[in-house]
PDB file of C-alpha atoms and ligand atoms in Angstrom:
ATOM      1  CA  MET A   5     167.236 110.288  78.205  1.00 91.00           C
ATOM      2  CA  ARG A   6     169.748 107.451  77.763  1.00 97.00           C
ATOM      3  CA  VAL A   7     168.692 104.322  79.619  1.00 98.00           C
ATOM      4  CA  VAL A   8     170.068 100.790  79.841  1.00 98.00           C
ATOM      5  CA  LEU A   9     167.747  97.885  80.684  1.00 98.00           C
ATOM      6  CA  LEU A  10     169.781  95.213  82.448  1.00 98.00           C
ATOM      7  CA  GLY A  11     168.659  91.754  83.534  1.00 98.00           C
ATOM      8  CA  PRO A  12     168.897  88.040  82.803  1.00 98.00           C
ATOM      9  CA  PRO A  13     167.429  86.360  79.694  1.00 97.00           C
ATOM     10  CA  GLY A  14     163.616  86.520  79.937  1.00 97.00           C
ATOM     11  CA  ALA A  15     163.531  89.306  82.556  1.00 98.00           C
ATOM     12  CA  GLY A  16     161.347  91.407  80.227  1.00 97.00           C
ATOM     13  CA  LYS A  17     163.972  93.791  78.884  1.00 98.00           C
ATOM     14  CA  GLY A  18     162.599  93.679  75.321  1.00 96.00           C
ATOM     15  CA  THR A  19     158.966  93.983  76.473  1.00 95.00           C
ATOM     16  CA  GLN A  20     159.717  97.010  78.641  1.00 97.00           C
ATOM     17  CA  ALA A  21     162.262  98.616  76.314  1.00 97.00           C
ATOM     18  CA  ARG A  22     159.719  98.656  73.481  1.00 95.00           C
ATOM     19  CA  ARG A  23     157.091 100.334  75.699  1.00 96.00           C
ATOM     20  CA  LEU A  24     159.554 102.865  77.069  1.00 96.00           C
ATOM     21  CA  ALA A  25     160.865 103.761  73.610  1.00 96.00           C
ATOM     22  CA  GLU A  26     157.303 104.199  72.203  1.00 95.00           C
ATOM     23  CA  ARG A  27     156.212 106.292  75.180  1.00 94.00           C
ATOM     24  CA  HIS A  28     159.206 108.660  75.028  1.00 94.00           C
ATOM     25  CA  GLY A  29     159.613 108.698  71.224  1.00 95.00           C
ATOM     26  CA  ILE A  30     163.220 107.448  71.298  1.00 96.00           C
ATOM     27  CA  PRO A  31     164.737 104.399  69.572  1.00 97.00           C
ATOM     28  CA  HIS A  32     164.890 100.987  71.157  1.00 97.00           C
ATOM     29  CA  ILE A  33     168.350  99.563  70.440  1.00 98.00           C
ATOM     30  CA  ALA A  34     168.550  95.816  71.172  1.00 97.00           C
ATOM     31  CA  THR A  35     171.891  94.187  70.415  1.00 98.00           C
ATOM     32  CA  GLY A  36     170.147  90.806  70.262  1.00 96.00           C
ATOM     33  CA  ASP A  37     167.960  92.138  67.405  1.00 94.00           C
ATOM     34  CA  LEU A  38     170.955  93.717  65.620  1.00 95.00           C
ATOM     35  CA  LEU A  39     172.826  90.402  65.857  1.00 96.00           C
ATOM     36  CA  ARG A  40     169.824  88.359  64.673  1.00 94.00           C
ATOM     37  CA  GLU A  41     169.516  90.732  61.708  1.00 93.00           C
ATOM     38  CA  ALA A  42     173.203  90.082  60.914  1.00 94.00           C
ATOM     39  CA  VAL A  43     172.611  86.325  61.107  1.00 94.00           C
ATOM     40  CA  ALA A  44     169.526  86.575  58.868  1.00 92.00           C
ATOM     41  CA  SER A  45     171.508  88.544  56.236  1.00 93.00           C
ATOM     42  CA  GLY A  46     173.794  85.477  55.872  1.00 91.00           C
ATOM     43  CA  ASN A  47     176.921  87.609  55.309  1.00 91.00           C
ATOM     44  CA  ASP A  48     180.381  86.858  56.809  1.00 92.00           C
ATOM     45  CA  LEU A  49     179.637  88.759  59.994  1.00 92.00           C
ATOM     46  CA  GLY A  50     176.290  86.929  60.294  1.00 94.00           C
ATOM     47  CA  ARG A  51     177.935  83.504  59.916  1.00 94.00           C
ATOM     48  CA  GLN A  52     180.475  84.396  62.602  1.00 94.00           C
ATOM     49  CA  VAL A  53     177.798  85.750  64.969  1.00 96.00           C
ATOM     50  CA  ARG A  54     175.547  82.676  64.478  1.00 96.00           C
ATOM     51  CA  THR A  55     178.052  80.297  66.089  1.00 95.00           C
ATOM     52  CA  TYR A  56     177.939  82.291  69.325  1.00 97.00           C
ATOM     53  CA  VAL A  57     174.202  82.994  69.473  1.00 96.00           C
ATOM     54  CA  GLU A  58     173.150  79.407  68.820  1.00 94.00           C
ATOM     55  CA  ARG A  59     175.385  78.197  71.690  1.00 95.00           C
ATOM     56  CA  GLY A  60     174.056  80.892  74.053  1.00 96.00           C
ATOM     57  CA  GLU A  61     177.530  82.466  74.296  1.00 97.00           C
ATOM     58  CA  LEU A  62     178.267  86.159  74.090  1.00 98.00           C
ATOM     59  CA  VAL A  63     179.402  87.582  70.744  1.00 98.00           C
ATOM     60  CA  PRO A  64     182.899  89.164  71.071  1.00 98.00           C
ATOM     61  CA  ASP A  65     182.885  92.646  72.578  1.00 98.00           C
ATOM     62  CA  GLU A  66     184.523  94.356  69.565  1.00 97.00           C
ATOM     63  CA  VAL A  67     181.835  93.045  67.190  1.00 97.00           C
ATOM     64  CA  VAL A  68     179.025  94.292  69.444  1.00 98.00           C
ATOM     65  CA  LEU A  69     180.683  97.624  70.154  1.00 97.00           C
ATOM     66  CA  ALA A  70     181.147  98.298  66.420  1.00 96.00           C
ATOM     67  CA  LEU A  71     177.418  97.646  65.791  1.00 95.00           C
ATOM     68  CA  VAL A  72     176.364  99.895  68.686  1.00 97.00           C
ATOM     69  CA  LYS A  73     178.771 102.653  67.633  1.00 97.00           C
ATOM     70  CA  ASP A  74     177.183 102.820  64.164  1.00 95.00           C
ATOM     71  CA  ARG A  75     173.653 102.786  65.600  1.00 96.00           C
ATOM     72  CA  LEU A  76     174.314 105.479  68.227  1.00 96.00           C
ATOM     73  CA  ARG A  77     175.616 107.827  65.543  1.00 95.00           C
ATOM     74  CA  LYS A  78     172.356 107.740  63.542  1.00 96.00           C
ATOM     75  CA  PRO A  79     170.308 110.974  63.724  1.00 95.00           C
ATOM     76  CA  ASP A  80     167.317 109.383  65.473  1.00 96.00           C
ATOM     77  CA  ALA A  81     169.524 108.341  68.419  1.00 96.00           C
ATOM     78  CA  GLN A  82     170.697 111.868  69.233  1.00 94.00           C
ATOM     79  CA  ALA A  83     167.822 112.812  71.599  1.00 91.00           C
ATOM     80  CA  GLY A  84     167.968 109.587  73.618  1.00 95.00           C
ATOM     81  CA  VAL A  85     167.952 105.799  73.454  1.00 98.00           C
ATOM     82  CA  VAL A  86     166.756 102.751  75.303  1.00 98.00           C
ATOM     83  CA  LEU A  87     169.539 100.141  75.276  1.00 98.00           C
ATOM     84  CA  ASP A  88     168.352  96.520  75.693  1.00 98.00           C
ATOM     85  CA  GLY A  89     170.789  93.667  76.170  1.00 97.00           C
ATOM     86  CA  PHE A  90     173.803  95.985  75.961  1.00 98.00           C
ATOM     87  CA  PRO A  91     176.192  96.371  77.678  1.00 98.00           C
ATOM     88  CA  ARG A  92     176.684  92.813  78.774  1.00 98.00           C
ATOM     89  CA  THR A  93     180.290  92.799  79.978  1.00 98.00           C
ATOM     90  CA  VAL A  94     182.415  95.272  81.893  1.00 98.00           C
ATOM     91  CA  ALA A  95     184.445  95.834  78.703  1.00 98.00           C
ATOM     92  CA  GLN A  96     181.232  96.747  76.819  1.00 98.00           C
ATOM     93  CA  ALA A  97     180.197  99.105  79.664  1.00 98.00           C
ATOM     94  CA  ARG A  98     183.574 100.873  79.433  1.00 98.00           C
ATOM     95  CA  GLY A  99     183.201 100.990  75.645  1.00 98.00           C
ATOM     96  CA  LEU A 100     179.749 102.545  75.999  1.00 98.00           C
ATOM     97  CA  ASP A 101     181.143 105.215  78.367  1.00 97.00           C
ATOM     98  CA  ARG A 102     183.730 106.074  75.733  1.00 97.00           C
ATOM     99  CA  LEU A 103     181.201 106.152  72.865  1.00 97.00           C
ATOM    100  CA  LEU A 104     178.839 108.446  74.789  1.00 96.00           C
ATOM    101  CA  CYS A 105     181.708 110.705  75.888  1.00 96.00           C
ATOM    102  CA  ASN A 106     182.789 111.065  72.224  1.00 95.00           C
ATOM    103  CA  LEU A 107     179.188 112.001  71.335  1.00 93.00           C
ATOM    104  CA  GLY A 108     179.160 114.610  74.146  1.00 94.00           C
ATOM    105  CA  CYS A 109     176.586 112.870  76.273  1.00 94.00           C
ATOM    106  CA  ARG A 110     176.290 110.304  79.089  1.00 93.00           C
ATOM    107  CA  LEU A 111     174.119 107.547  80.522  1.00 97.00           C
ATOM    108  CA  ASP A 112     171.220 108.731  82.777  1.00 96.00           C
ATOM    109  CA  ALA A 113     170.045 105.471  84.348  1.00 97.00           C
ATOM    110  CA  VAL A 114     170.460 101.679  84.408  1.00 98.00           C
ATOM    111  CA  ILE A 115     167.327  99.696  85.295  1.00 98.00           C
ATOM    112  CA  LEU A 116     167.937  96.178  86.612  1.00 98.00           C
ATOM    113  CA  LEU A 117     164.904  93.914  86.159  1.00 98.00           C
ATOM    114  CA  GLU A 118     164.985  91.223  88.872  1.00 98.00           C
ATOM    115  CA  VAL A 119     163.067  87.966  88.267  1.00 98.00           C
ATOM    116  CA  ALA A 120     163.519  84.539  89.918  1.00 97.00           C
ATOM    117  CA  GLU A 121     165.222  81.873  87.754  1.00 95.00           C
ATOM    118  CA  GLU A 122     162.218  79.464  87.603  1.00 94.00           C
ATOM    119  CA  ALA A 123     160.063  82.280  86.193  1.00 96.00           C
ATOM    120  CA  LEU A 124     162.723  83.135  83.580  1.00 97.00           C
ATOM    121  CA  VAL A 125     162.727  79.588  82.296  1.00 95.00           C
ATOM    122  CA  ARG A 126     158.915  79.555  82.065  1.00 94.00           C
ATOM    123  CA  ARG A 127     158.895  82.859  80.231  1.00 96.00           C
ATOM    124  CA  LEU A 128     161.450  81.779  77.653  1.00 95.00           C
ATOM    125  CA  ALA A 129     159.808  78.402  77.052  1.00 93.00           C
ATOM    126  CA  GLY A 130     156.460  80.103  76.221  1.00 94.00           C
ATOM    127  CA  ARG A 131     157.782  83.065  74.234  1.00 95.00           C
ATOM    128  CA  TRP A 132     156.582  83.629  70.639  1.00 96.00           C
ATOM    129  CA  THR A 133     157.906  86.448  68.493  1.00 95.00           C
ATOM    130  CA  CYS A 134     156.665  88.123  65.277  1.00 95.00           C
ATOM    131  CA  PRO A 135     159.474  87.794  62.690  1.00 92.00           C
ATOM    132  CA  VAL A 136     158.209  90.924  60.894  1.00 92.00           C
ATOM    133  CA  CYS A 137     157.428  93.559  63.548  1.00 91.00           C
ATOM    134  CA  GLY A 138     159.360  92.029  66.475  1.00 89.00           C
ATOM    135  CA  ARG A 139     156.366  92.027  68.906  1.00 91.00           C
ATOM    136  CA  VAL A 140     156.839  89.488  71.690  1.00 93.00           C
ATOM    137  CA  PHE A 141     154.020  87.308  73.099  1.00 95.00           C
ATOM    138  CA  HIS A 142     153.788  84.595  75.703  1.00 95.00           C
ATOM    139  CA  GLU A 143     151.442  81.652  75.339  1.00 94.00           C
ATOM    140  CA  LEU A 144     150.173  82.056  78.931  1.00 93.00           C
ATOM    141  CA  TYR A 145     151.141  85.537  80.189  1.00 92.00           C
ATOM    142  CA  HIS A 146     150.567  87.631  77.042  1.00 93.00           C
ATOM    143  CA  PRO A 147     148.809  85.442  74.444  1.00 96.00           C
ATOM    144  CA  PRO A 148     148.052  86.806  70.982  1.00 97.00           C
ATOM    145  CA  ARG A 149     144.323  87.192  70.159  1.00 97.00           C
ATOM    146  CA  THR A 150     144.587  84.321  67.641  1.00 96.00           C
ATOM    147  CA  PRO A 151     147.008  81.562  68.765  1.00 94.00           C
ATOM    148  CA  GLY A 152     150.236  81.606  66.744  1.00 96.00           C
ATOM    149  CA  VAL A 153     149.423  84.859  64.874  1.00 97.00           C
ATOM    150  CA  CYS A 154     150.759  88.416  65.470  1.00 97.00           C
ATOM    151  CA  ASP A 155     148.049  90.833  66.694  1.00 97.00           C
ATOM    152  CA  VAL A 156     149.700  93.717  64.789  1.00 95.00           C
ATOM    153  CA  ASP A 157     150.335  92.378  61.305  1.00 96.00           C
ATOM    154  CA  GLY A 158     148.863  88.878  61.147  1.00 97.00           C
ATOM    155  CA  THR A 159     152.220  87.156  60.572  1.00 97.00           C
ATOM    156  CA  SER A 160     152.788  83.610  61.903  1.00 97.00           C
ATOM    157  CA  LEU A 161     154.729  83.770  65.191  1.00 97.00           C
ATOM    158  CA  THR A 162     157.997  81.899  65.658  1.00 96.00           C
ATOM    159  CA  GLN A 163     160.055  80.617  68.597  1.00 94.00           C
ATOM    160  CA  ARG A 164     163.713  81.603  68.959  1.00 92.00           C
ATOM    161  CA  GLU A 165     166.276  78.817  68.406  1.00 90.00           C
ATOM    162  CA  ASP A 166     168.163  79.913  71.520  1.00 93.00           C
ATOM    163  CA  ASP A 167     165.046  79.438  73.703  1.00 94.00           C
ATOM    164  CA  ARG A 168     165.646  75.651  73.707  1.00 91.00           C
ATOM    165  CA  PRO A 169     166.039  74.527  77.366  1.00 91.00           C
ATOM    166  CA  GLU A 170     169.755  73.590  77.113  1.00 91.00           C
ATOM    167  CA  THR A 171     170.638  76.918  75.431  1.00 94.00           C
ATOM    168  CA  VAL A 172     168.571  78.803  78.033  1.00 95.00           C
ATOM    169  CA  ARG A 173     170.590  77.120  80.829  1.00 95.00           C
ATOM    170  CA  ARG A 174     173.838  78.245  79.145  1.00 96.00           C
ATOM    171  CA  ARG A 175     172.527  81.824  78.650  1.00 97.00           C
ATOM    172  CA  LEU A 176     171.625  81.998  82.328  1.00 97.00           C
ATOM    173  CA  ALA A 177     175.103  80.784  83.334  1.00 98.00           C
ATOM    174  CA  VAL A 178     176.750  83.281  80.960  1.00 98.00           C
ATOM    175  CA  TYR A 179     174.640  86.071  82.492  1.00 98.00           C
ATOM    176  CA  ALA A 180     175.786  85.105  86.018  1.00 98.00           C
ATOM    177  CA  GLU A 181     179.446  84.894  84.959  1.00 98.00           C
ATOM    178  CA  GLN A 182     179.834  87.832  82.549  1.00 98.00           C
ATOM    179  CA  THR A 183     176.919  90.255  82.900  1.00 98.00           C
ATOM    180  CA  ALA A 184     176.056  90.222  86.648  1.00 97.00           C
ATOM    181  CA  PRO A 185     179.310  92.093  87.475  1.00 98.00           C
ATOM    182  CA  LEU A 186     177.755  95.135  85.754  1.00 98.00           C
ATOM    183  CA  VAL A 187     175.374  95.460  88.722  1.00 98.00           C
ATOM    184  CA  GLU A 188     178.297  96.577  90.924  1.00 98.00           C
ATOM    185  CA  TYR A 189     179.865  98.560  88.076  1.00 98.00           C
ATOM    186  CA  TYR A 190     176.747 100.743  87.742  1.00 98.00           C
ATOM    187  CA  ARG A 191     175.887 100.759  91.461  1.00 98.00           C
ATOM    188  CA  ALA A 192     179.319 102.247  92.146  1.00 98.00           C
ATOM    189  CA  ARG A 193     178.563 105.028  89.631  1.00 97.00           C
ATOM    190  CA  GLY A 194     175.177 105.817  91.240  1.00 96.00           C
ATOM    191  CA  LEU A 195     173.296 104.863  88.076  1.00 98.00           C
ATOM    192  CA  LEU A 196     171.662 101.545  89.156  1.00 98.00           C
ATOM    193  CA  HIS A 197     167.919 101.294  89.961  1.00 98.00           C
ATOM    194  CA  VAL A 198     166.403  97.896  90.810  1.00 98.00           C
ATOM    195  CA  VAL A 199     162.856  97.110  89.644  1.00 98.00           C
ATOM    196  CA  ASP A 200     160.861  93.983  90.566  1.00 98.00           C
ATOM    197  CA  GLY A 201     160.400  92.430  87.081  1.00 98.00           C
ATOM    198  CA  SER A 202     158.197  89.606  88.387  1.00 97.00           C
ATOM    199  CA  GLN A 203     155.086  91.825  88.466  1.00 97.00           C
ATOM    200  CA  GLU A 204     152.554  92.169  85.627  1.00 95.00           C
ATOM    201  CA  PRO A 205     154.094  93.984  82.616  1.00 95.00           C
ATOM    202  CA  GLN A 206     151.994  97.121  83.265  1.00 97.00           C
ATOM    203  CA  ALA A 207     153.153  97.321  86.912  1.00 98.00           C
ATOM    204  CA  VAL A 208     156.800  96.862  85.814  1.00 98.00           C
ATOM    205  CA  ALA A 209     156.339  99.694  83.254  1.00 98.00           C
ATOM    206  CA  GLU A 210     154.896 101.984  85.953  1.00 98.00           C
ATOM    207  CA  ALA A 211     157.777 101.205  88.345  1.00 98.00           C
ATOM    208  CA  ILE A 212     160.275 102.088  85.566  1.00 98.00           C
ATOM    209  CA  GLU A 213     158.466 105.373  84.854  1.00 97.00           C
ATOM    210  CA  THR A 214     158.588 106.234  88.573  1.00 97.00           C
ATOM    211  CA  VAL A 215     162.339 105.650  88.631  1.00 97.00           C
ATOM    212  CA  LEU A 216     162.886 107.761  85.508  1.00 96.00           C
ATOM    213  CA  ARG A 217     160.783 110.635  86.834  1.00 94.00           C
ATOM    214  CA  ARG A 218     163.015 110.696  89.907  1.00 92.00           C
ATOM    215  CA  VAL A 219     166.157 110.619  87.745  1.00 91.00           C
ATOM    216  CA  VAL A 220     164.879 113.567  85.650  1.00 84.00           C
ATOM    217  CA  GLU A 221     164.037 115.578  88.803  1.00 82.00           C
ATOM    218  CA  VAL A 222     167.593 115.059  90.137  1.00 66.00           C
ATOM    219  CA  PHE A 223     169.166 116.400  86.947  1.00 62.00           C
TER     220      PHE A 223
HETATM  221  P1  LIG B   5     169.060  88.908  73.509  1.00 80.59           P
HETATM  222  O1  LIG B   5     168.165  88.891  72.365  1.00 80.59           O
HETATM  223  O2  LIG B   5     169.507  90.200  74.101  1.00 80.59           O
HETATM  224  O3  LIG B   5     168.470  87.963  74.618  1.00 80.59           O
HETATM  225  P2  LIG B   5     168.475  88.020  76.235  1.00 80.59           P
HETATM  226  O4  LIG B   5     169.187  89.106  76.897  1.00 80.59           O
HETATM  227  O5  LIG B   5     168.888  86.666  76.575  1.00 80.59           O
HETATM  228  O6  LIG B   5     167.058  88.444  76.568  1.00 80.59           O
HETATM  229  P3  LIG B   5     165.745  87.920  75.980  1.00 80.59           P
HETATM  230  O7  LIG B   5     165.421  88.587  74.686  1.00 80.59           O
HETATM  231  O8  LIG B   5     165.762  86.413  75.938  1.00 80.59           O
HETATM  232  O9  LIG B   5     164.714  88.304  77.123  1.00 80.59           O
HETATM  233  P4  LIG B   5     164.097  89.696  77.551  1.00 80.59           P
HETATM  234  O10 LIG B   5     164.646  90.088  78.854  1.00 80.59           O
HETATM  235  O11 LIG B   5     164.197  90.705  76.436  1.00 80.59           O
HETATM  236  O12 LIG B   5     162.597  89.244  77.772  1.00 80.59           O
HETATM  237  P5  LIG B   5     161.271  89.476  76.896  1.00 80.59           P
HETATM  238  O13 LIG B   5     160.773  90.883  77.046  1.00 80.59           O
HETATM  239  O14 LIG B   5     161.453  88.942  75.505  1.00 80.59           O
HETATM  240  O15 LIG B   5     170.430  88.115  73.206  1.00 80.59           O
HETATM  241  C1  LIG B   5     170.424  86.876  72.484  1.00 80.59           C
HETATM  242  C2  LIG B   5     171.865  86.458  72.158  1.00 80.59           C
HETATM  243  O16 LIG B   5     172.504  87.452  71.342  1.00 80.59           O
HETATM  244  C3  LIG B   5     172.769  86.318  73.385  1.00 80.59           C
HETATM  245  O17 LIG B   5     172.652  85.032  74.007  1.00 80.59           O
HETATM  246  C4  LIG B   5     174.192  86.563  72.769  1.00 80.59           C
HETATM  247  O18 LIG B   5     174.587  85.416  72.087  1.00 80.59           O
HETATM  248  C5  LIG B   5     173.875  87.652  71.749  1.00 80.59           C
HETATM  249  N1  LIG B   5     174.021  89.009  72.325  1.00 80.59           N
HETATM  250  C6  LIG B   5     173.007  89.945  72.475  1.00 80.59           C
HETATM  251  N2  LIG B   5     173.498  91.102  72.985  1.00 80.59           N
HETATM  252  C7  LIG B   5     174.855  90.890  73.173  1.00 80.59           C
HETATM  253  C8  LIG B   5     175.888  91.684  73.700  1.00 80.59           C
HETATM  254  N3  LIG B   5     175.669  92.940  74.149  1.00 80.59           N
HETATM  255  N4  LIG B   5     177.120  91.151  73.756  1.00 80.59           N
HETATM  256  C9  LIG B   5     177.395  89.895  73.321  1.00 80.59           C
HETATM  257  N5  LIG B   5     176.420  89.084  72.791  1.00 80.59           N
HETATM  258  C10 LIG B   5     175.168  89.562  72.727  1.00 80.59           C
HETATM  259  O19 LIG B   5     160.252  88.541  77.716  1.00 80.59           O
HETATM  260  C11 LIG B   5     160.431  87.107  77.692  1.00 80.59           C
HETATM  261  C12 LIG B   5     159.031  86.419  77.711  1.00 80.59           C
HETATM  262  O20 LIG B   5     158.384  86.749  78.947  1.00 80.59           O
HETATM  263  C13 LIG B   5     158.091  86.929  76.581  1.00 80.59           C
HETATM  264  O21 LIG B   5     157.304  85.865  76.148  1.00 80.59           O
HETATM  265  C14 LIG B   5     157.231  87.982  77.302  1.00 80.59           C
HETATM  266  O22 LIG B   5     155.915  88.118  76.675  1.00 80.59           O
HETATM  267  C15 LIG B   5     157.172  87.477  78.705  1.00 80.59           C
HETATM  268  N6  LIG B   5     157.100  88.528  79.697  1.00 80.59           N
HETATM  269  C16 LIG B   5     157.797  89.714  79.655  1.00 80.59           C
HETATM  270  N7  LIG B   5     157.499  90.445  80.785  1.00 80.59           N
HETATM  271  C17 LIG B   5     156.675  89.690  81.555  1.00 80.59           C
HETATM  272  C18 LIG B   5     156.047  89.879  82.805  1.00 80.59           C
HETATM  273  N8  LIG B   5     156.254  90.984  83.527  1.00 80.59           N
HETATM  274  N9  LIG B   5     155.252  88.885  83.281  1.00 80.59           N
HETATM  275  C19 LIG B   5     155.070  87.736  82.586  1.00 80.59           C
HETATM  276  N10 LIG B   5     155.623  87.491  81.337  1.00 80.59           N
HETATM  277  C20 LIG B   5     156.436  88.459  80.857  1.00 80.59           C
END
């Protein structure tokens, strides 16, 4: 099973991708996480990437495609993957088609999570993330048991630099300009499935599973 989770910033891609990957025993590949790891490492690539991420702009396609190519070749990615935040441009989608073709496989489904813009802004403003295990919380919608502390490993939670309101506005505009065209790209290939991402996380997860059961039956 090779699935892409598509949707604007804050739509719940990371939340759902993590659940889906755990449930099906396949890796969750999030380009945002790969890029943040590069930034944290402080190497040349990380310094280059940082300038894009902190402005809410997309990192150049060739940089992202090179990271994804390496990750898709790892042994744990051979049985399937959940792709989160990638592809994000039509050039990346074409690059993904080529990478999968070279690996002798193809994409099974693209799930578009739809959420109204006001809700996206509220979700990003209240998001807290564990810097160690990557678990994501929300101060209202999914609060940790102890405020500011990860339920899983007790680490202090942090807020992402790019969740500042002005950067969120830029990320939403970049999504509309550069990523939204992927909806038609995948619809035309019969791969697009729209899920209402404004429901409770559990209801969203169930809707995704229903879609994927249908996809598996068709193949
Ligand atoms: P990335 O890390 O991919 O960010 P994003 O796509 O903007 O998505 P987010 O992580 O902000 O949101 P999400 O949809 O995962 O929502 P989440 O589950 O966390 O990218 C960051 C940057 O990296 C980009 O701006 C770009 O610079 C660069 N980049 C990354 N990929 C790239 C690529 N392919 N090409 C070029 N550049 C790239 O949920 C959000 C909050 O809502 C959480 O608090 C959560 O608890 C809560 N929540 C989730 N679901 C629900 C629900 N159903 N109801 C209520 N609350 C919910």
